[in-house]
PDB file of C-alpha atoms and ligand atoms in Angstrom:
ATOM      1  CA  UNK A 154     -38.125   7.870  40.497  1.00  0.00           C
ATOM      2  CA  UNK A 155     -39.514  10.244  38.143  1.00  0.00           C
ATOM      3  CA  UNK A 156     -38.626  13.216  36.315  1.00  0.00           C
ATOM      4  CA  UNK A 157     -41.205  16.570  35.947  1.00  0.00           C
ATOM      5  CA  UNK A 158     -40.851  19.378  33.328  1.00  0.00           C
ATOM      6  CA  UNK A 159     -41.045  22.657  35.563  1.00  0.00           C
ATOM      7  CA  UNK A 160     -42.380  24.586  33.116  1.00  0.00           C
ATOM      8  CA  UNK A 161     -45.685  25.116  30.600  1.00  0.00           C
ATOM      9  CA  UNK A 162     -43.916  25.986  27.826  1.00  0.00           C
ATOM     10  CA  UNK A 163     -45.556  23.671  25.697  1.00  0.00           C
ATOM     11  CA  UNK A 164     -42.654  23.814  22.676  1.00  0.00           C
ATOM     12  CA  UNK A 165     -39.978  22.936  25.620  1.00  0.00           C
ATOM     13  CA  UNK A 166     -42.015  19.988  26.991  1.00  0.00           C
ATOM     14  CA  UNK A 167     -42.815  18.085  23.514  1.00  0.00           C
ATOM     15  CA  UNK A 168     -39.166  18.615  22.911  1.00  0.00           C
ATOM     16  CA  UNK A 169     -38.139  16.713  26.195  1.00  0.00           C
ATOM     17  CA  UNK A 170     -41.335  14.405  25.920  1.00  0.00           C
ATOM     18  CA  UNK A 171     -39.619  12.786  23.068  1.00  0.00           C
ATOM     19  CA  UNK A 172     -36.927  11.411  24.760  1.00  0.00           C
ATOM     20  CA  UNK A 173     -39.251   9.246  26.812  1.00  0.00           C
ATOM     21  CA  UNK A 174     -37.675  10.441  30.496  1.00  0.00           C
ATOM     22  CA  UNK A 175     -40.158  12.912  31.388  1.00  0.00           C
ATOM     23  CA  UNK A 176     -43.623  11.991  33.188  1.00  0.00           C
ATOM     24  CA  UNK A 177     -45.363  14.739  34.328  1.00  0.00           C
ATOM     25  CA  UNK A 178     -44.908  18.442  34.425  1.00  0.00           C
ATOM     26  CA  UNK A 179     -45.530  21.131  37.183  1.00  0.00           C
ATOM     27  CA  UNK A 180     -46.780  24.579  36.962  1.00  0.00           C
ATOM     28  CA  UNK A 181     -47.716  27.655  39.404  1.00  0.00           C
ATOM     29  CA  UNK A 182     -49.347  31.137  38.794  1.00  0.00           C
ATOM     30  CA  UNK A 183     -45.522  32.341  37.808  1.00  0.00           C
ATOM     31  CA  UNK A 184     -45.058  29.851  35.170  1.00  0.00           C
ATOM     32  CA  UNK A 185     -48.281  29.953  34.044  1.00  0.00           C
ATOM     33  CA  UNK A 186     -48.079  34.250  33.657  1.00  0.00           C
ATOM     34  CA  UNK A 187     -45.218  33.727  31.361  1.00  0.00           C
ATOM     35  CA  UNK A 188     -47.109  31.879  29.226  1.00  0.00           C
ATOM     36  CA  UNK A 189     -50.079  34.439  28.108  1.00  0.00           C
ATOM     37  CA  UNK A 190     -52.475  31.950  27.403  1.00  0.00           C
ATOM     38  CA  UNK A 191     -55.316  31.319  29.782  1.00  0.00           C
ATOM     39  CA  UNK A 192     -55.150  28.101  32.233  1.00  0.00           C
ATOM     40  CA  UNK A 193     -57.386  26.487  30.651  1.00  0.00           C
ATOM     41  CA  UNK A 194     -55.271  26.048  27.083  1.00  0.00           C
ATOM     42  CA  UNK A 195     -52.041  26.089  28.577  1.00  0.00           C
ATOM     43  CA  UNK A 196     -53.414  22.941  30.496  1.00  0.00           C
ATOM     44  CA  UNK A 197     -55.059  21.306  27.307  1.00  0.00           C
ATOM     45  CA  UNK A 198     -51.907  21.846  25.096  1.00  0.00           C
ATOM     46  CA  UNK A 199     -49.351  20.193  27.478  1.00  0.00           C
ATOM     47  CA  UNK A 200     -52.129  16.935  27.866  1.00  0.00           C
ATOM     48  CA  UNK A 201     -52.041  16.736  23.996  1.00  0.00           C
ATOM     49  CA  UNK A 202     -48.370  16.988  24.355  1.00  0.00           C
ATOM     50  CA  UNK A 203     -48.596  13.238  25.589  1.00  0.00           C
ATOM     51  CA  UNK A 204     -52.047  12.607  27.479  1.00  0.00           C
ATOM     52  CA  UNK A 205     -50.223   9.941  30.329  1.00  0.00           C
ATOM     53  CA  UNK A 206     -48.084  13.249  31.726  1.00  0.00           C
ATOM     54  CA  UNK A 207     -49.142  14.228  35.296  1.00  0.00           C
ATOM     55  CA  UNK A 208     -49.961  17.636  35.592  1.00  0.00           C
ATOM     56  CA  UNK A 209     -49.772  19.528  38.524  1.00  0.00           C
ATOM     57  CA  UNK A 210     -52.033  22.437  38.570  1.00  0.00           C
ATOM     58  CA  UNK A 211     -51.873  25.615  41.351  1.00  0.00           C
ATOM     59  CA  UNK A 212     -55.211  26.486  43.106  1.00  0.00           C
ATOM     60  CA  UNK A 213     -55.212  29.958  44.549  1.00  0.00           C
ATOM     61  CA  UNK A 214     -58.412  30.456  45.995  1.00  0.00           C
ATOM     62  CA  UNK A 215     -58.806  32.529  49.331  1.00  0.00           C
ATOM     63  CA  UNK A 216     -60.909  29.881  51.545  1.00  0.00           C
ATOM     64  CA  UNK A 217     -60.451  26.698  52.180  1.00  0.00           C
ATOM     65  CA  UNK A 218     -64.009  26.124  50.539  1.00  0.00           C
ATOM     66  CA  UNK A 219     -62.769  27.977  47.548  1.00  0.00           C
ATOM     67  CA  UNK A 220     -59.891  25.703  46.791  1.00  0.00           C
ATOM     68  CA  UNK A 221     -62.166  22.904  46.988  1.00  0.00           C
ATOM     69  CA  UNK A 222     -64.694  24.203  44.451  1.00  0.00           C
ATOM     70  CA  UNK A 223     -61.379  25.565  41.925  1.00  0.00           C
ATOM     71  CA  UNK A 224     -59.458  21.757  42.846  1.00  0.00           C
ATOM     72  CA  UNK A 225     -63.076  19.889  41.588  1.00  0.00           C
ATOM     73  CA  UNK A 226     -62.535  22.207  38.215  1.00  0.00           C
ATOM     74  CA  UNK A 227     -58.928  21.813  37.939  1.00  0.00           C
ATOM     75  CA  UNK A 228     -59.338  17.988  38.190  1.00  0.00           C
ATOM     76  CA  UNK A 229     -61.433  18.281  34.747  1.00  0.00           C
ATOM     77  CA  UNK A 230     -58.633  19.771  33.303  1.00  0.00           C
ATOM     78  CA  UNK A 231     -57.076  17.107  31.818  1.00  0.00           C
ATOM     79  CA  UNK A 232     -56.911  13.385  32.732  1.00  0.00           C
ATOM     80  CA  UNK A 233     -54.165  13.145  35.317  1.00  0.00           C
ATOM     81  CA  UNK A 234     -54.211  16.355  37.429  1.00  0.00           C
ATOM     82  CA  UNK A 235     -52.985  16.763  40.612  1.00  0.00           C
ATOM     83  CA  UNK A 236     -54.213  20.176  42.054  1.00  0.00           C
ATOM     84  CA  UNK A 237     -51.374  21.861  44.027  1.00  0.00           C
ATOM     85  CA  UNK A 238     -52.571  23.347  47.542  1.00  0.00           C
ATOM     86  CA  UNK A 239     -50.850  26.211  49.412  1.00  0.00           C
ATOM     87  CA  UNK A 240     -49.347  25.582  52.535  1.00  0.00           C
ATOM     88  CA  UNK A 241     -51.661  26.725  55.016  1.00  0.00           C
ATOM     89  CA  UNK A 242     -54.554  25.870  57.246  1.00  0.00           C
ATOM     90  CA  UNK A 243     -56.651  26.341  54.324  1.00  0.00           C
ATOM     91  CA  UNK A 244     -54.765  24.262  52.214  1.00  0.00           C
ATOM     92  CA  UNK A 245     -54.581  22.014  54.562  1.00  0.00           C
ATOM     93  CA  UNK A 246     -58.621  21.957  55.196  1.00  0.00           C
ATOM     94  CA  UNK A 247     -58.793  21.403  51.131  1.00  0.00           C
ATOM     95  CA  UNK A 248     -56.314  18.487  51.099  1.00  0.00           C
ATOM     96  CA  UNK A 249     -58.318  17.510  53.562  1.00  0.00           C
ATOM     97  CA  UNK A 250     -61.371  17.256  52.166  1.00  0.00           C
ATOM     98  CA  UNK A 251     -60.204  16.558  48.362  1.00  0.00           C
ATOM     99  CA  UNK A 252     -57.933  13.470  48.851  1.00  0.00           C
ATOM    100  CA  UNK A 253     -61.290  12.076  50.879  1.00  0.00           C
ATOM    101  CA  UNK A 254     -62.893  12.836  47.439  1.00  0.00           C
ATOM    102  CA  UNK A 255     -60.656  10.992  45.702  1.00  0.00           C
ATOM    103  CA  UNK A 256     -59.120  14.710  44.070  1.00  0.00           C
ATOM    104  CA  UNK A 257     -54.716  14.423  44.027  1.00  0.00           C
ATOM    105  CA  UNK A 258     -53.264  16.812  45.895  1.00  0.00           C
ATOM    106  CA  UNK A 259     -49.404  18.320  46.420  1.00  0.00           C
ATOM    107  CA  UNK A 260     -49.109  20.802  49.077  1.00  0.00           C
ATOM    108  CA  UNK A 261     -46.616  23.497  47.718  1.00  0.00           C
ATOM    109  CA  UNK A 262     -44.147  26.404  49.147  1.00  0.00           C
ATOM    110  CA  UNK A 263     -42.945  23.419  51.864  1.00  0.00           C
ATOM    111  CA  UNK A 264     -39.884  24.701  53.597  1.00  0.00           C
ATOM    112  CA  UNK A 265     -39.749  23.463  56.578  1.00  0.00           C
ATOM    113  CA  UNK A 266     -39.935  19.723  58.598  1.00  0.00           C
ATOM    114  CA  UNK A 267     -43.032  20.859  60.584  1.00  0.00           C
ATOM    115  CA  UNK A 268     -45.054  21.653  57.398  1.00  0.00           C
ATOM    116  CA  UNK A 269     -44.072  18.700  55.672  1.00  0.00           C
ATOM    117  CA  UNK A 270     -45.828  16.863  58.861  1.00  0.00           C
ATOM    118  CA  UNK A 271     -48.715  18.754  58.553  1.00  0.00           C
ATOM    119  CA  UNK A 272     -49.405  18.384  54.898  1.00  0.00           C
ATOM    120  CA  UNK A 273     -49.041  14.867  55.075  1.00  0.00           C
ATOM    121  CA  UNK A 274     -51.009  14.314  58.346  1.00  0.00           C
ATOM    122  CA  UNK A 275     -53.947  16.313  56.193  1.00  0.00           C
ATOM    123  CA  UNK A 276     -53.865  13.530  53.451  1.00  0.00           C
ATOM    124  CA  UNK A 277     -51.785  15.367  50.379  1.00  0.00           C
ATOM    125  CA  UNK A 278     -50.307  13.153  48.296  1.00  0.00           C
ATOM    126  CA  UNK A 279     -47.230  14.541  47.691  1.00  0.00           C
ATOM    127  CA  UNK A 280     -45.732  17.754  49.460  1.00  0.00           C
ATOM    128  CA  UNK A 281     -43.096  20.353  47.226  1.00  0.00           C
ATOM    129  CA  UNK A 282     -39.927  21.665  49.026  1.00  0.00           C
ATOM    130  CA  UNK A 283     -38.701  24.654  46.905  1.00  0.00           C
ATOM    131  CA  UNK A 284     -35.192  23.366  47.541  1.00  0.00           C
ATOM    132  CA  UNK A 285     -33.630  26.149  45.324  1.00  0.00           C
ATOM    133  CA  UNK A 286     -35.229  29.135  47.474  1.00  0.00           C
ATOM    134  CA  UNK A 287     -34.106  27.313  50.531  1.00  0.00           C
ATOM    135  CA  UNK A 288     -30.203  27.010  49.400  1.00  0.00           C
ATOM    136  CA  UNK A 289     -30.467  30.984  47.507  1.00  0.00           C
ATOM    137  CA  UNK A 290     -30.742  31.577  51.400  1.00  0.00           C
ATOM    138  CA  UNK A 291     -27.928  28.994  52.573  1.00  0.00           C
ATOM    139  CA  UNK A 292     -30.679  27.762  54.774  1.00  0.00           C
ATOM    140  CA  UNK A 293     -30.013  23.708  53.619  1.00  0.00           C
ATOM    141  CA  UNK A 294     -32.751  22.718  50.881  1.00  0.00           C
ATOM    142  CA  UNK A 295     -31.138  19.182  50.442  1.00  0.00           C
ATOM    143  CA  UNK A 296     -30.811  18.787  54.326  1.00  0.00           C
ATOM    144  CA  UNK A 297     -35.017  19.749  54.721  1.00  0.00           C
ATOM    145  CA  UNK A 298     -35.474  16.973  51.909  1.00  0.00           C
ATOM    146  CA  UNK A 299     -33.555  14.565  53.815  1.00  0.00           C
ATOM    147  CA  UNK A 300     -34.682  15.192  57.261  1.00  0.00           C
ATOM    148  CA  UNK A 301     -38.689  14.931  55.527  1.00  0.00           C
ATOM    149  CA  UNK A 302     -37.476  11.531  53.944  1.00  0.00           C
ATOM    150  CA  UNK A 303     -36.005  10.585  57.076  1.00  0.00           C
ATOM    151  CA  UNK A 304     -39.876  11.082  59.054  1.00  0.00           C
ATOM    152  CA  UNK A 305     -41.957  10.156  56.288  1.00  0.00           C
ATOM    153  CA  UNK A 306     -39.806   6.761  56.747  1.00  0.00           C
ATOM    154  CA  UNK A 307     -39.921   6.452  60.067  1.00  0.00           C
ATOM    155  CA  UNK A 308     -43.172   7.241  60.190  1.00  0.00           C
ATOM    156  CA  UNK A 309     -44.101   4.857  57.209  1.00  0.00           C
ATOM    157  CA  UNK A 310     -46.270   7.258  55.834  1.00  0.00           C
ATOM    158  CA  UNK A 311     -47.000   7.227  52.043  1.00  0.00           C
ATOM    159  CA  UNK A 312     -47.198  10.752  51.196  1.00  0.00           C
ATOM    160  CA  UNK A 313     -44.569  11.837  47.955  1.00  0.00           C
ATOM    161  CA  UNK A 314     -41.971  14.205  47.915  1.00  0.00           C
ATOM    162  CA  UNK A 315     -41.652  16.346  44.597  1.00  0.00           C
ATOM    163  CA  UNK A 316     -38.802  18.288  45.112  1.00  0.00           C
ATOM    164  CA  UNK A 317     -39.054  21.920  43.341  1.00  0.00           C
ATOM    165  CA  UNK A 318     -37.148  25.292  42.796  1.00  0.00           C
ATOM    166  CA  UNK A 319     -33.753  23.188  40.915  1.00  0.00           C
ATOM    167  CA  UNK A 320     -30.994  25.130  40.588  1.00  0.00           C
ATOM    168  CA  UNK A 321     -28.531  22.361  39.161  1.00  0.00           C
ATOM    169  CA  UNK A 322     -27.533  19.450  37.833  1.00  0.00           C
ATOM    170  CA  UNK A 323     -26.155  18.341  41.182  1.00  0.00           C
ATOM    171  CA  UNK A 324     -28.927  19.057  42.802  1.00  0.00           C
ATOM    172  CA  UNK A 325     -31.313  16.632  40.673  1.00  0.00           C
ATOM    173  CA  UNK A 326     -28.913  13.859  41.729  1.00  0.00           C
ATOM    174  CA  UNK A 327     -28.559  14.673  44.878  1.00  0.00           C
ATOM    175  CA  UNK A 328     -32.261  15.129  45.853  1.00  0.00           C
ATOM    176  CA  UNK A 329     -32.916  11.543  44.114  1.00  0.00           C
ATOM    177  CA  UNK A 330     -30.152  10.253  46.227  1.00  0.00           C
ATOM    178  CA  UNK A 331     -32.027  11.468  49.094  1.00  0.00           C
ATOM    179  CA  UNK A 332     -35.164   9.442  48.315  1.00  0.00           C
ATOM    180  CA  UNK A 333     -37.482  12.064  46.733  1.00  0.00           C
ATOM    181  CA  UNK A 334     -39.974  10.304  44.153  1.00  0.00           C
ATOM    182  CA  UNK A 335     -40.063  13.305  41.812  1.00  0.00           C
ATOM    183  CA  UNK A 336     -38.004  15.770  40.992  1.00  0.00           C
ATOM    184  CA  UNK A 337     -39.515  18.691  39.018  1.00  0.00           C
ATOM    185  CA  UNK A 338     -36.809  20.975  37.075  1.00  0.00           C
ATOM    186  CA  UNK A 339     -36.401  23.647  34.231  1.00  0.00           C
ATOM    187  CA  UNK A 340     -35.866  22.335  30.551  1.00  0.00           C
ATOM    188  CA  UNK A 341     -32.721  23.505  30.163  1.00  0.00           C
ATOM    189  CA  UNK A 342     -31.713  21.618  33.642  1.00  0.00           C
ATOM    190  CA  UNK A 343     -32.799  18.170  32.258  1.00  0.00           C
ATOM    191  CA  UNK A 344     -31.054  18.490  28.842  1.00  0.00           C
ATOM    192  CA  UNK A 345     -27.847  19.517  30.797  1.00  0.00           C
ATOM    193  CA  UNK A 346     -28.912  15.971  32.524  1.00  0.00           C
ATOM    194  CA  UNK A 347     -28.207  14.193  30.137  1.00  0.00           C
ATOM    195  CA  UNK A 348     -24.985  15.353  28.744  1.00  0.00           C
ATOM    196  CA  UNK A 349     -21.354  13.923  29.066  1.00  0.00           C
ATOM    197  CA  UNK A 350     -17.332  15.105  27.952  1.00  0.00           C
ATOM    198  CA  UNK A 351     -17.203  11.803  27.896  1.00  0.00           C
ATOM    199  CA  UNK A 352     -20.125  10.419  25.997  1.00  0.00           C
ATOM    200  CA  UNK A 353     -19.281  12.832  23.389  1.00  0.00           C
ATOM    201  CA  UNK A 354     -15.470  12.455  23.130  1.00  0.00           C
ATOM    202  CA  UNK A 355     -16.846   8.162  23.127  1.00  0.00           C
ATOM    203  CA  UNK A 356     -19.294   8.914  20.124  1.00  0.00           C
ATOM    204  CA  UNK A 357     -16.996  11.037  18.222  1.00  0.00           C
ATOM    205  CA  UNK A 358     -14.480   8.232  18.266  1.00  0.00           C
ATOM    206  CA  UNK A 359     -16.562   5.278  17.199  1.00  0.00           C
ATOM    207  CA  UNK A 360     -17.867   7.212  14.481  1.00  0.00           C
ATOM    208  CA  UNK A 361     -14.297   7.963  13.289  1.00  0.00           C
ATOM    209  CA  UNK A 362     -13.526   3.740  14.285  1.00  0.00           C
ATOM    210  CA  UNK A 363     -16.665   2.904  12.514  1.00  0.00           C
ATOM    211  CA  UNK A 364     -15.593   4.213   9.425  1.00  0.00           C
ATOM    212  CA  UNK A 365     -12.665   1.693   8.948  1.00  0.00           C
ATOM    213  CA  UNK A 366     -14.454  -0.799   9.535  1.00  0.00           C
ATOM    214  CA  UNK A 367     -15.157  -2.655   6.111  1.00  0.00           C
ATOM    215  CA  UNK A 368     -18.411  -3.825   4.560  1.00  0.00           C
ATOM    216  CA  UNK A 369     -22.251  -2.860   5.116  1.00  0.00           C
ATOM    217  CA  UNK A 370     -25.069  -3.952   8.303  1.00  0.00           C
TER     218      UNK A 370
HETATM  219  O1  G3P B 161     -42.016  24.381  41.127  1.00  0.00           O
HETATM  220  C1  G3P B 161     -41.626  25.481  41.898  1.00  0.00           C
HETATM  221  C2  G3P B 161     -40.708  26.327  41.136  1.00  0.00           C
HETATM  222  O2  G3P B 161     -41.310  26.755  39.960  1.00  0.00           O
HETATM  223  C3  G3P B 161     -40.118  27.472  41.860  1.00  0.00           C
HETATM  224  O3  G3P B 161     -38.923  27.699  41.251  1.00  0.00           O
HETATM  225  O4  G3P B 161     -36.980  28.965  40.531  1.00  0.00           O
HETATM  226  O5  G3P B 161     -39.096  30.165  41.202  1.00  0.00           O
HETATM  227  O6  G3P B 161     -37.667  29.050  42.916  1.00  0.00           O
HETATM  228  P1  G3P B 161     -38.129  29.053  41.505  1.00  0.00           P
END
């Protein structure tokens, strides 16, 4: 179980680095445009950020042979890349050919059971339902995830299942509840993860108990 920064905002991911729950963070052409830095730097800065992240990385070649050439340079990127792969026959042919060469691959823009098959039949090692795009169409993002889970395990096949495109809070739990391995999310999503009424109205009164309490540690 593992949680992904969906995001290259490089300030954002030190900040949630810190707390020790994040492991790897995923970007795409979008994320990376809001940036304004080139690829290159954008992908250097978040591997300084903490060099044992996973970083997913978008190829977005037009050939299959393309993708395979752009994956190889991706992979130098940094030292734990995984080179995302569009969901098509040519990036199927690439996931193909790359996880033969030893390249990690996701296959991205899943949203349906049949492609999920498919990418993981063509060797990726983890496929990305945009779960969020799915429910903005109240076509059942949690029920694709499940019914994927549900093959891959009957199946017994190894490939991953990073779900993408959060929305909520809820969401993140339920999609772990379903059995995905990584679930990739805004910033502002995790922080809201880790947040309680509770916790706070618990701290607020031991602090205030604390204080009665006589002598030093
Ligand atoms: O990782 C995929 C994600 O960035 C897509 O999210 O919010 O554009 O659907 P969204």
């Amino acid at each position: 179980m593992e949680i992904y920064l969906d995001t290259a905002h490089v300030a954002d991911i030190a900040k949630a680095v810190k707390t020790g729950c994040i492991s790897g963070v995923t970007t795409n052409p979008t994320i990376v445009s809001r940036e304004g830095t080139p690829l290159r730097q954008c992908i250097t800065a978040i591997a300084a950020v903490d060099p044992a992240l996973t970083i997913l990385v978008e190829a977005v070649s037009p050939t299959a042979k393309e993708l395979i050439d752009e994956a190889h340079r991706l992979a130098e990127l940094a030292a734990h890349v995984v080179v995302k792969l569009p969901m098509t026959p040519h990036g199927l042919a690439a996931a193909r050919s790359l996880s033969r060469a030893g390249i990690r691959t996701t296959v991205t823009l899943v949203f349906g059971l049949t492609q999920a098959i498919a990418a993981s039949c063509a060797g990726a090692e983890y496929i990305a339902p945009f779960v969020g795009r799915l429910d903005d169409m109240n076509m059942g993002g949690l029920a694709l995830v499940r019914s994927i889970k549900e093959t891959f395990r009957a199946q017994a096949v190894g490939t991953k299942i990073i779900a993408a495109s959060i929305r909520s809070c809820q969401a993140v739990a339920d999609l772990f509840t379903a059995g995905c391995d990584v679930v990739t999310m805004p910033a502002a999503i995790f922080w809201k993860m880790l947040e309680h009424p509770l916790t706070e109205a618990g701290l607020l009164q031991f602090e205030k108990d604390w204080k009665t309490v006589p002598g030093t540690l």
